[in-house]
Structure formats: C-alpha cells, structure tokens
Amino acid sequence: MINIKYQTDKGKIIEGNSIELLSGKMKKELKGKVNLIITSPPFPLNNKKQYGNEKGEEYLKWFIDMAPIFSDLLTEDGSLVIEIGNAWEPERPVQSLLHLECLFGLVKHPKANLRLIQEFICYNPSKLPSPAQWVTVNRLRTVDSYTHVWWIAKNDFPKADNSKVLRPYSKSMQSLLKKQKYNAGKRPSEHNISETGFLKDNGGSIAHNFFELEQVDDNREVRLPHSVLSFSNTSSNDYYLKMCREKNIKPHPARMSGGLVNFFIEFLTDEDDLILDPFSGSNTTGYCAEKLNRNWMSFEVKEDYIEQACIRFSDPLLKSPLKKMKV
C-alpha cells in the first residue's frame, strides 16, 4: 500500500522509501511521465545526521544504483537536477573525490543512458565554517561555501528555455539600450562585435550557471533571475522559518534553496508538467511547484519532516492547502 500522507489539487506527499517505491510498486505508474526530478539527496558526510545518510563506498553504491530508476521515470525530454555538497576524508584535511565518483557513476551507468548537460555552482556565504576541525580549530583550510548542482538528462536536447529565467540587465546595458549606440568592431580578443547585435531589448540577459544566494559585496550589484531572488533560503522573512520559530520547531538542517528550485522549474518545465522529489525533507520542491502551477510528487521517510511540510503549505500565498489523507 502506498502511504499518501497529504495532497493538494496539484500534488501529493508520500511517506516511505522513495527508491524502493519507485523501483517497485510505483514504477509502472510513473515510467516515462516525469518531466523534472529535482532533489538534494543526503550528502556523503562522515558523521551520521538526523535526516539519514550513508558513508563512503555504501553511499557510492546507493547513489549510482539510482541512475536506471531515475532514467526510467523521466520523459524523453525530461531532466534530473541534483544538488550535492563536497565530502572530506575521515579525520583528514583532504577533500574526498566521492561526489565526483557519484557523478561519473551516475552518467556512465550502462542501464541509464544519462549525460551531464551542465554544472551549476550554488554559493552561499552564510554557510557555517566547514569542515570545522580543519577550518576553525586547526585553521588549515578555508570555508567550504558552495554546493554543486548537476543538470542531467536522457538526451542531448532536454526541454529548456533560458528566456524564461532571464536576469536583469546591468546598468551599463540599460544605458546602451536607451542610447541605441555603442562601439562596434573587432576587439583585442578577436571577437567581431556587430553594429546592431546588442541593441535589441530581450527583457534581460541570459542567466549564469553561478548562483550567489546572498550579496557578498554591497557595492556590487548582484543580478540573479527573479525566480532565484524571490526565494532566499536564509531569509528571515521566509514564511516557513518564521512559523518554525513561532512553533519552536527545529527546521530541517539541509533544506534546498527555494530560489534554486524555482529557477529549474521555470527553466526546464511548463505549467502542469510533473515534478518529483525523491528526498523532499520539508518539501521545498512541492511548495515551489505548487506556486508555479506544476503537478508534483514528493517522498520522505521521516514523519517529522512531512509534518514540517504542512507548515510550508499553510502559507496564505498558496491557493490549495494540504489535505490530510485517511489511512
């Protein structure tokens, strides 16, 4: 029996081991129907965390074994987006290659036919100093302040439209568009700049594959797509975090950035597409999908985190609240 704990008009939260369910009872139902899988699986950490994580070779096997499962779920033009942090060798100030081995194993799996479309970097200057032993105690290493985001697909041309995730023009570009005039011609780099190539207003500039979740330099303008700026993972105004404080609940310790989720949903899917998160935690993915009018399905093994998802969905900005299902 599939244990659907809550659902809305657009999606559902399922309690249970997603890998077992998606390779078993739910495999036939969802095969070839998921437009986007977006998730942040438990990181390969040296210390066991409350939200659950494997270590070393166990983690590598667990991670790689997901490749054919995810490949079967995706539509032919669907995408898999995974956020993963760095790992360190146990009791050594040496960075592990485990996350890279996971990537290579995933895209080289003989039964999956996956490939890396592009890598993104998510930089968060608010991350606590890590690994603490080698950063704050022995002071041998610098702060590990970013995560990798891998965009993977079944073919070379997955559905994508970067015009839906444009970032604001710089002030100099806005001025150029207003003047309709600039210095054309050949540059020292040997690029030949045409006389009209930069005069069309496309509504913004193409997004970069680097996300700076918080502004590092107040004197420098940060230009992120609106989808990223509209939802900061560390914002004190975040509805979920405010409600957790009011209810004296400890928030999930490894939440995905809502801005990241928004970006890839808008970039890689259309309204009413199906989005799936196999390790949903407090269900940022479902929340973002609901706001952007996508169908969604989230899986979580810990009941405490499923209940935290209810906090997200009590947000008055959502049109369709979570409804508890009868067992």
Tab-separated table of C-alpha atoms in Angstrom:
chain	number	residue	atom	x	y	z
A	1	MET	CA	0.000	0.000	0.000
A	2	ILE	CA	1.297	3.482	-0.929
A	3	ASN	CA	1.032	5.816	2.054
A	4	ILE	CA	-0.098	9.209	0.726
A	5	LYS	CA	0.038	11.439	3.805
A	6	TYR	CA	-1.139	14.745	2.330
A	7	GLN	CA	-2.181	16.123	-1.010
A	8	THR	CA	-3.284	19.308	-2.761
A	9	ASP	CA	-5.030	19.874	-6.071
A	10	LYS	CA	-1.598	19.693	-7.779
A	11	GLY	CA	0.457	17.226	-5.760
A	12	LYS	CA	0.990	14.712	-3.005
A	13	ILE	CA	3.425	13.810	-0.236
A	14	ILE	CA	4.168	10.110	0.126
A	15	GLU	CA	5.714	8.631	3.265
A	16	GLY	CA	8.221	5.887	2.572
A	17	ASN	CA	11.484	4.889	0.941
A	18	SER	CA	11.320	6.528	-2.491
A	19	ILE	CA	13.890	4.262	-4.122
A	20	GLU	CA	12.027	1.120	-3.072
A	21	LEU	CA	8.670	2.559	-4.152
A	22	LEU	CA	9.878	3.991	-7.474
A	23	SER	CA	11.625	0.757	-8.426
A	24	GLY	CA	8.710	-1.349	-7.209
A	25	LYS	CA	5.023	-0.534	-6.715
A	26	MET	CA	5.086	2.836	-8.488
A	27	LYS	CA	7.468	2.031	-11.358
A	28	LYS	CA	4.817	1.198	-13.954
A	29	GLU	CA	2.556	4.101	-12.972
A	30	LEU	CA	5.274	6.764	-13.412
A	31	LYS	CA	7.513	5.307	-16.130
A	32	GLY	CA	8.296	7.959	-18.742
A	33	LYS	CA	5.951	10.517	-17.194
A	34	VAL	CA	8.154	12.734	-15.004
A	35	ASN	CA	9.325	15.986	-16.619
A	36	LEU	CA	11.731	17.003	-13.864
A	37	ILE	CA	13.317	15.198	-10.939
A	38	ILE	CA	14.883	17.789	-8.657
A	39	THR	CA	16.374	16.875	-5.321
A	40	SER	CA	19.120	17.264	-2.774
A	41	PRO	CA	19.912	13.724	-1.598
A	42	PRO	CA	21.536	13.177	1.799
A	43	PHE	CA	25.138	14.358	1.480
A	44	PRO	CA	28.063	11.910	1.871
A	45	LEU	CA	29.022	13.175	5.327
A	46	ASN	CA	31.422	11.495	7.739
A	47	ASN	CA	29.058	11.839	10.683
A	48	LYS	CA	25.569	10.355	10.682
A	49	LYS	CA	22.892	13.046	10.547
A	50	GLN	CA	19.329	13.012	11.793
A	51	TYR	CA	17.965	13.130	8.235
A	52	GLY	CA	19.927	9.985	7.314
A	53	ASN	CA	22.983	9.484	5.141
A	54	GLU	CA	25.245	6.682	4.017
A	55	LYS	CA	29.050	6.923	4.031
A	56	GLY	CA	31.912	6.022	1.708
A	57	GLU	CA	31.510	3.038	-0.590
A	58	GLU	CA	27.992	2.384	0.713
A	59	TYR	CA	26.983	5.890	-0.323
A	60	LEU	CA	28.584	5.496	-3.746
A	61	LYS	CA	26.711	2.270	-4.495
A	62	TRP	CA	23.431	3.700	-3.167
A	63	PHE	CA	23.834	6.801	-5.313
A	64	ILE	CA	24.825	5.069	-8.559
A	65	ASP	CA	22.037	2.494	-8.236
A	66	MET	CA	19.518	5.342	-8.595
A	67	ALA	CA	20.579	6.031	-12.218
A	68	PRO	CA	18.350	3.484	-14.033
A	69	ILE	CA	15.439	4.225	-11.702
A	70	PHE	CA	15.523	7.946	-12.451
A	71	SER	CA	16.151	7.362	-16.162
A	72	ASP	CA	13.035	5.168	-16.416
A	73	LEU	CA	10.898	7.807	-14.707
A	74	LEU	CA	11.869	10.692	-16.993
A	75	THR	CA	10.132	11.669	-20.201
A	76	GLU	CA	12.437	11.605	-23.231
A	77	ASP	CA	12.999	15.369	-22.893
A	78	GLY	CA	12.920	15.392	-19.085
A	79	SER	CA	15.707	16.477	-16.729
A	80	LEU	CA	17.302	15.346	-13.490
A	81	VAL	CA	18.712	18.115	-11.260
A	82	ILE	CA	20.774	17.112	-8.221
A	83	GLU	CA	22.327	19.394	-5.610
A	84	ILE	CA	25.204	17.854	-3.673
A	85	GLY	CA	27.890	19.212	-1.393
A	86	ASN	CA	31.560	18.368	-1.026
A	87	ALA	CA	32.837	15.497	1.120
A	88	TRP	CA	36.034	15.157	3.148
A	89	GLU	CA	38.179	12.173	4.008
A	90	PRO	CA	37.528	10.930	7.581
A	91	GLU	CA	39.881	12.567	10.118
A	92	ARG	CA	41.997	14.084	7.314
A	93	PRO	CA	42.162	17.656	5.941
A	94	VAL	CA	41.751	16.210	2.458
A	95	GLN	CA	38.763	16.679	0.193
A	96	SER	CA	37.115	13.444	-0.893
A	97	LEU	CA	36.508	12.550	-4.536
A	98	LEU	CA	33.307	10.751	-3.566
A	99	HIS	CA	30.939	13.328	-5.067
A	100	LEU	CA	32.831	13.150	-8.378
A	101	GLU	CA	32.742	9.353	-8.338
A	102	CYS	CA	28.982	9.616	-7.761
A	103	LEU	CA	28.591	11.860	-10.807
A	104	PHE	CA	30.734	9.641	-13.038
A	105	GLY	CA	28.932	6.520	-11.847
A	106	LEU	CA	25.530	8.098	-12.462
A	107	VAL	CA	26.164	9.282	-16.012
A	108	LYS	CA	28.184	6.201	-17.009
A	109	HIS	CA	25.679	3.662	-15.712
A	110	PRO	CA	25.189	1.159	-18.576
A	111	LYS	CA	21.436	0.826	-17.958
A	112	ALA	CA	20.594	4.526	-17.656
A	113	ASN	CA	21.832	6.414	-20.764
A	114	LEU	CA	22.289	9.676	-18.830
A	115	ARG	CA	24.641	12.573	-19.545
A	116	LEU	CA	25.706	15.763	-17.762
A	117	ILE	CA	24.147	18.722	-19.582
A	118	GLN	CA	25.669	21.453	-17.412
A	119	GLU	CA	27.044	22.020	-13.918
A	120	PHE	CA	25.902	24.929	-11.755
A	121	ILE	CA	27.517	26.262	-8.584
A	122	CYS	CA	25.401	27.465	-5.665
A	123	TYR	CA	27.463	29.789	-3.478
A	124	ASN	CA	26.144	30.594	-0.028
A	125	PRO	CA	28.330	32.942	2.083
A	126	SER	CA	26.120	32.273	5.123
A	127	LYS	CA	27.179	28.620	5.403
A	128	LEU	CA	28.842	27.759	8.697
A	129	PRO	CA	32.611	27.119	8.574
A	130	SER	CA	33.099	23.564	7.379
A	131	PRO	CA	34.842	21.186	7.882
A	132	ALA	CA	35.051	22.697	11.377
A	133	GLN	CA	38.085	20.706	12.565
A	134	TRP	CA	40.254	21.947	9.708
A	135	VAL	CA	38.768	25.450	9.367
A	136	THR	CA	38.076	26.815	12.861
A	137	VAL	CA	40.147	24.542	15.131
A	138	ASN	CA	43.385	23.787	13.268
A	139	ARG	CA	42.883	26.620	10.738
A	140	LEU	CA	44.335	24.642	7.859
A	141	ARG	CA	41.568	25.051	5.273
A	142	THR	CA	39.151	27.705	4.047
A	143	VAL	CA	35.371	27.622	4.446
A	144	ASP	CA	33.573	25.158	2.165
A	145	SER	CA	30.893	27.576	0.965
A	146	TYR	CA	29.307	26.127	-2.153
A	147	THR	CA	27.420	23.129	-3.467
A	148	HIS	CA	27.371	21.519	-6.902
A	149	VAL	CA	24.166	21.399	-8.928
A	150	TRP	CA	24.188	18.866	-11.766
A	151	TRP	CA	21.732	19.130	-14.636
A	152	ILE	CA	21.467	15.670	-16.198
A	153	ALA	CA	19.226	14.313	-18.956
A	154	LYS	CA	18.498	11.288	-21.157
A	155	ASN	CA	19.386	13.017	-24.423
A	156	ASP	CA	21.445	15.973	-25.582
A	157	PHE	CA	18.437	18.267	-26.024
A	158	PRO	CA	16.152	18.143	-22.957
A	159	LYS	CA	13.317	20.657	-22.769
A	160	ALA	CA	14.751	24.014	-21.669
A	161	ASP	CA	14.148	27.710	-22.323
A	162	ASN	CA	16.590	30.231	-20.864
A	163	SER	CA	14.339	33.121	-21.931
A	164	LYS	CA	12.065	32.169	-19.001
A	165	VAL	CA	14.824	32.740	-16.428
A	166	LEU	CA	16.472	35.956	-17.588
A	167	ARG	CA	18.341	38.126	-15.102
A	168	PRO	CA	18.020	41.922	-15.044
A	169	TYR	CA	20.232	43.904	-17.386
A	170	SER	CA	23.218	45.694	-15.885
A	171	LYS	CA	23.026	49.467	-15.576
A	172	SER	CA	25.508	49.844	-18.427
A	173	MET	CA	23.379	47.604	-20.663
A	174	GLN	CA	20.249	49.550	-19.745
A	175	SER	CA	22.089	52.739	-20.722
A	176	LEU	CA	23.224	51.184	-24.013
A	177	LEU	CA	19.667	50.147	-24.878
A	178	LYS	CA	18.485	53.642	-24.126
A	179	LYS	CA	21.178	55.297	-26.274
A	180	GLN	CA	20.943	52.650	-29.028
A	181	LYS	CA	24.614	53.227	-29.671
A	182	TYR	CA	27.936	51.523	-28.799
A	183	ASN	CA	31.415	50.912	-30.155
A	184	ALA	CA	31.244	48.088	-32.658
A	185	GLY	CA	34.145	46.411	-34.436
A	186	LYS	CA	36.940	43.997	-33.650
A	187	ARG	CA	38.103	43.580	-30.060
A	188	PRO	CA	41.596	42.601	-28.808
A	189	SER	CA	40.102	39.154	-28.132
A	190	GLU	CA	39.489	38.995	-31.925
A	191	HIS	CA	35.700	38.914	-31.407
A	192	ASN	CA	33.984	40.988	-34.064
A	193	ILE	CA	31.118	42.959	-32.466
A	194	SER	CA	28.383	43.798	-34.973
A	195	GLU	CA	26.798	47.252	-35.134
A	196	THR	CA	23.326	46.079	-34.086
A	197	GLY	CA	23.961	42.862	-32.149
A	198	PHE	CA	23.411	44.419	-28.726
A	199	LEU	CA	20.629	46.888	-29.495
A	200	LYS	CA	17.631	44.576	-29.087
A	201	ASP	CA	15.888	44.526	-25.704
A	202	ASN	CA	15.261	40.862	-24.898
A	203	GLY	CA	13.846	41.587	-21.452
A	204	GLY	CA	17.032	40.694	-19.628
A	205	SER	CA	20.343	38.899	-20.008
A	206	ILE	CA	20.894	35.139	-20.064
A	207	ALA	CA	21.387	33.630	-16.614
A	208	HIS	CA	24.776	32.359	-15.472
A	209	ASN	CA	25.495	28.930	-14.000
A	210	PHE	CA	26.627	30.535	-10.733
A	211	PHE	CA	24.121	31.431	-8.016
A	212	GLU	CA	25.126	33.859	-5.292
A	213	LEU	CA	22.332	33.411	-2.769
A	214	GLU	CA	23.367	36.412	-0.708
A	215	GLN	CA	25.126	39.571	-1.817
A	216	VAL	CA	28.760	39.453	-0.742
A	217	ASP	CA	29.753	43.000	-1.711
A	218	ASP	CA	27.214	45.752	-1.003
A	219	ASN	CA	28.894	47.929	-3.614
A	220	ARG	CA	28.433	45.381	-6.372
A	221	GLU	CA	25.094	44.740	-7.989
A	222	VAL	CA	24.009	41.101	-7.883
A	223	ARG	CA	21.869	40.210	-10.880
A	224	LEU	CA	20.060	36.934	-10.370
A	225	PRO	CA	16.909	35.775	-12.161
A	226	HIS	CA	13.757	36.861	-10.353
A	227	SER	CA	12.925	33.218	-9.655
A	228	VAL	CA	16.067	32.944	-7.504
A	229	LEU	CA	15.852	36.331	-5.812
A	230	SER	CA	12.207	35.833	-4.860
A	231	PHE	CA	13.013	32.963	-2.512
A	232	SER	CA	16.156	33.097	-0.369
A	233	ASN	CA	16.960	30.014	1.693
A	234	THR	CA	18.345	32.115	4.545
A	235	SER	CA	15.869	34.983	4.537
A	236	SER	CA	14.444	35.822	7.952
A	237	ASN	CA	11.215	36.701	6.145
A	238	ASP	CA	10.809	33.140	4.856
A	239	TYR	CA	7.320	32.028	5.934
A	240	TYR	CA	8.450	28.513	6.788
A	241	LEU	CA	11.309	29.678	9.029
A	242	LYS	CA	9.131	32.237	10.799
A	243	MET	CA	6.487	29.631	11.566
A	244	CYS	CA	9.110	27.148	12.781
A	245	ARG	CA	10.391	29.793	15.212
A	246	GLU	CA	6.870	30.544	16.424
A	247	LYS	CA	6.117	26.849	16.967
A	248	ASN	CA	9.565	26.171	18.498
A	249	ILE	CA	10.325	23.580	15.809
A	250	LYS	CA	13.855	22.862	14.623
A	251	PRO	CA	13.816	23.286	10.814
A	252	HIS	CA	15.200	20.607	8.527
A	253	PRO	CA	19.005	21.126	8.624
A	254	ALA	CA	19.672	20.584	4.904
A	255	ARG	CA	16.966	22.480	3.046
A	256	MET	CA	17.289	23.128	-0.681
A	257	SER	CA	17.229	26.772	-1.687
A	258	GLY	CA	13.762	27.681	-2.881
A	259	GLY	CA	15.389	30.028	-5.357
A	260	LEU	CA	17.274	27.146	-6.955
A	261	VAL	CA	14.121	25.047	-7.170
A	262	ASN	CA	12.147	27.934	-8.686
A	263	PHE	CA	14.870	28.546	-11.261
A	264	PHE	CA	14.991	24.987	-12.573
A	265	ILE	CA	11.217	24.565	-12.520
A	266	GLU	CA	10.776	27.670	-14.667
A	267	PHE	CA	13.815	26.880	-16.845
A	268	LEU	CA	13.051	23.217	-17.582
A	269	THR	CA	9.280	22.738	-17.316
A	270	ASP	CA	5.908	24.143	-18.355
A	271	GLU	CA	2.730	24.558	-16.328
A	272	ASP	CA	1.055	21.247	-15.451
A	273	ASP	CA	4.265	19.252	-16.029
A	274	LEU	CA	5.081	16.643	-13.370
A	275	ILE	CA	7.922	17.327	-10.925
A	276	LEU	CA	9.240	14.734	-8.476
A	277	ASP	CA	11.482	14.977	-5.420
A	278	PRO	CA	12.536	11.581	-4.001
A	279	PHE	CA	14.174	13.100	-0.875
A	280	SER	CA	11.880	16.006	-0.129
A	281	GLY	CA	12.641	16.800	3.532
A	282	SER	CA	10.413	19.757	4.428
A	283	ASN	CA	9.207	19.760	0.802
A	284	THR	CA	10.607	22.936	-0.714
A	285	THR	CA	10.152	21.323	-4.139
A	286	GLY	CA	6.443	20.660	-3.686
A	287	TYR	CA	5.887	24.154	-2.320
A	288	CYS	CA	7.639	25.803	-5.285
A	289	ALA	CA	5.890	23.537	-7.800
A	290	GLU	CA	2.526	24.382	-6.275
A	291	LYS	CA	3.208	28.119	-6.517
A	292	LEU	CA	4.292	27.747	-10.153
A	293	ASN	CA	1.244	25.646	-11.124
A	294	ARG	CA	3.077	22.384	-11.738
A	295	ASN	CA	1.988	18.911	-10.718
A	296	TRP	CA	4.288	17.391	-8.128
A	297	MET	CA	5.079	14.307	-6.088
A	298	SER	CA	7.345	14.263	-3.034
A	299	PHE	CA	8.711	11.367	-0.969
A	300	GLU	CA	10.013	11.459	2.597
A	301	VAL	CA	10.816	8.688	5.100
A	302	LYS	CA	10.706	10.778	8.284
A	303	GLU	CA	7.263	11.715	9.544
A	304	ASP	CA	8.642	14.742	11.426
A	305	TYR	CA	9.763	16.345	8.181
A	306	ILE	CA	6.461	15.559	6.494
A	307	GLU	CA	4.744	17.470	9.285
A	308	GLN	CA	7.124	20.383	8.628
A	309	ALA	CA	5.868	20.393	5.043
A	310	CYS	CA	2.450	21.233	6.469
A	311	ILE	CA	3.975	24.439	7.818
A	312	ARG	CA	5.106	25.408	4.312
A	313	PHE	CA	1.673	24.733	2.896
A	314	SER	CA	-0.100	26.850	5.479
A	315	ASP	CA	1.397	29.830	3.635
A	316	PRO	CA	-1.556	32.108	2.750
A	317	LEU	CA	0.027	32.750	-0.681
A	318	LEU	CA	-0.865	29.194	-1.723
A	319	LYS	CA	-4.280	28.645	-3.273
A	320	SER	CA	-4.536	24.938	-2.482
A	321	PRO	CA	-3.754	23.860	1.115
A	322	LEU	CA	-2.561	20.400	2.085
A	323	LYS	CA	-5.319	17.940	2.876
A	324	LYS	CA	-4.568	15.055	5.212
A	325	MET	CA	-5.438	11.708	3.663
A	326	LYS	CA	-7.258	8.984	5.538
A	327	VAL	CA	-5.272	5.794	6.064
